[in-house]
mmCIF file of C-alpha atoms in Angstrom:
data_model
loop_
_atom_site.group_PDB
_atom_site.id
_atom_site.type_symbol
_atom_site.label_atom_id
_atom_site.label_comp_id
_atom_site.label_asym_id
_atom_site.label_seq_id
_atom_site.Cartn_x
_atom_site.Cartn_y
_atom_site.Cartn_z
ATOM 1 C CA MET V 729 -0.082 -0.077 0.027
ATOM 2 C CA THR V 730 1.379 3.347 -0.852
ATOM 3 C CA GLU V 731 1.507 5.705 1.880
ATOM 4 C CA ARG V 732 -1.009 8.612 1.980
ATOM 5 C CA VAL V 733 -0.101 12.607 2.290
ATOM 6 C CA ARG V 734 -1.559 13.309 5.623
ATOM 7 C CA CYS V 735 -3.325 16.607 5.105
ATOM 8 C CA ALA V 736 -5.392 19.019 7.318
ATOM 9 C CA VAL V 737 -8.003 21.552 6.279
ATOM 10 C CA LEU V 738 -7.676 25.100 7.985
ATOM 11 C CA GLY V 739 -10.939 27.155 8.500
ATOM 12 C CA ARG V 740 -14.240 25.330 8.125
ATOM 13 C CA GLY V 741 -16.909 27.677 6.812
ATOM 14 C CA ARG V 742 -18.795 26.893 3.756
ATOM 15 C CA LEU V 743 -15.453 26.128 1.460
ATOM 16 C CA GLY V 744 -13.413 24.438 4.344
ATOM 17 C CA TYR V 745 -16.483 21.798 4.935
ATOM 18 C CA TYR V 746 -16.347 21.277 0.918
ATOM 19 C CA HIS V 747 -12.593 20.845 0.673
ATOM 20 C CA ALA V 748 -12.498 18.603 3.542
ATOM 21 C CA LYS V 749 -15.466 16.480 2.510
ATOM 22 C CA ASN V 750 -13.814 16.009 -0.797
ATOM 23 C CA LEU V 751 -10.280 15.115 0.448
ATOM 24 C CA LYS V 752 -11.919 12.622 2.781
ATOM 25 C CA THR V 753 -13.934 10.960 -0.036
ATOM 26 C CA GLU V 754 -12.681 12.004 -3.314
ATOM 27 C CA VAL V 755 -8.742 12.314 -3.238
ATOM 28 C CA PRO V 756 -6.686 9.115 -3.865
ATOM 29 C CA GLY V 757 -3.970 9.244 -1.968
ATOM 30 C CA VAL V 758 -4.536 11.588 0.935
ATOM 31 C CA LEU V 759 -6.105 10.954 4.187
ATOM 32 C CA LEU V 760 -7.799 13.988 5.826
ATOM 33 C CA ALA V 761 -5.647 13.604 8.933
ATOM 34 C CA ALA V 762 -7.005 17.076 10.865
ATOM 35 C CA VAL V 763 -9.573 19.915 10.658
ATOM 36 C CA ALA V 764 -8.981 23.346 12.235
ATOM 37 C CA ASP V 765 -11.241 26.281 13.049
ATOM 38 C CA PRO V 766 -10.999 28.915 15.991
ATOM 39 C CA THR V 767 -14.790 29.317 16.116
ATOM 40 C CA GLU V 768 -15.812 26.977 19.386
ATOM 41 C CA GLY V 769 -16.913 23.470 18.270
ATOM 42 C CA ARG V 770 -16.769 23.879 14.584
ATOM 43 C CA ALA V 771 -13.600 21.827 14.271
ATOM 44 C CA ARG V 772 -14.852 19.066 16.465
ATOM 45 C CA GLU V 773 -18.022 19.140 15.098
ATOM 46 C CA ILE V 774 -16.636 18.319 11.552
ATOM 47 C CA ALA V 775 -14.053 15.914 12.823
ATOM 48 C CA ALA V 776 -16.963 14.110 14.315
ATOM 49 C CA GLU V 777 -18.982 14.107 11.096
ATOM 50 C CA LEU V 778 -16.287 13.214 8.721
ATOM 51 C CA GLY V 779 -14.570 10.594 10.854
ATOM 52 C CA VAL V 780 -11.417 12.516 11.392
ATOM 53 C CA GLU V 781 -9.353 11.750 14.555
ATOM 54 C CA LYS V 782 -7.943 15.257 15.180
ATOM 55 C CA TRP V 783 -9.392 18.747 15.538
ATOM 56 C CA PHE V 784 -7.970 22.105 16.535
ATOM 57 C CA GLU V 785 -9.460 25.141 17.529
ATOM 58 C CA ASP V 786 -6.250 27.117 16.898
ATOM 59 C CA PRO V 787 -4.934 26.740 13.144
ATOM 60 C CA PHE V 788 -1.673 27.844 14.082
ATOM 61 C CA GLU V 789 -1.194 24.953 16.610
ATOM 62 C CA CYS V 790 -2.183 22.430 13.659
ATOM 63 C CA LEU V 791 0.903 23.738 11.825
ATOM 64 C CA HIS V 792 3.078 22.311 14.460
ATOM 65 C CA ASP V 793 1.959 18.507 14.452
ATOM 66 C CA PRO V 794 4.523 16.326 13.040
ATOM 67 C CA GLU V 795 2.003 13.999 11.880
ATOM 68 C CA ILE V 796 0.619 16.607 9.138
ATOM 69 C CA ASP V 797 2.205 16.568 5.614
ATOM 70 C CA ALA V 798 0.015 19.313 3.886
ATOM 71 C CA VAL V 799 -2.669 21.909 4.634
ATOM 72 C CA VAL V 800 -5.512 23.291 2.877
ATOM 73 C CA ILE V 801 -6.024 26.943 3.858
ATOM 74 C CA VAL V 802 -9.477 28.301 3.836
ATOM 75 C CA THR V 803 -9.178 30.457 6.377
ATOM 76 C CA PRO V 804 -10.351 34.280 5.961
ATOM 77 C CA THR V 805 -8.392 36.050 3.229
ATOM 78 C CA SER V 806 -6.927 38.490 5.603
ATOM 79 C CA THR V 807 -5.176 35.269 7.449
ATOM 80 C CA HIS V 808 -3.669 33.689 4.538
ATOM 81 C CA ALA V 809 0.014 35.569 4.281
ATOM 82 C CA GLU V 810 0.446 34.650 7.778
ATOM 83 C CA VAL V 811 -0.807 31.055 7.931
ATOM 84 C CA ILE V 812 1.096 30.289 4.543
ATOM 85 C CA LYS V 813 4.463 31.931 6.420
ATOM 86 C CA GLN V 814 3.759 29.832 9.434
ATOM 87 C CA ALA V 815 2.976 26.524 7.314
ATOM 88 C CA ALA V 816 6.049 27.149 5.285
ATOM 89 C CA GLU V 817 8.120 27.417 8.301
#
């Protein structure tokens, strides 16, 4: 079996949910490993719905998880630059 890319989705608005669901069900070679959203309860809710073990209320905390290989950034546009910088580090 080929190892899958462990991906996290940061942001769980309408588009974040869409991306998380697609990664979970439609993208070969990807494991949806975590979801993150600062709105209380949202990350936990989507993780439970999609059967994802990890969830974070602090998207930046997710970036430091050594079990995450890649992230899909679906946070508010004004946060993209900072999230990208930290993800790259």
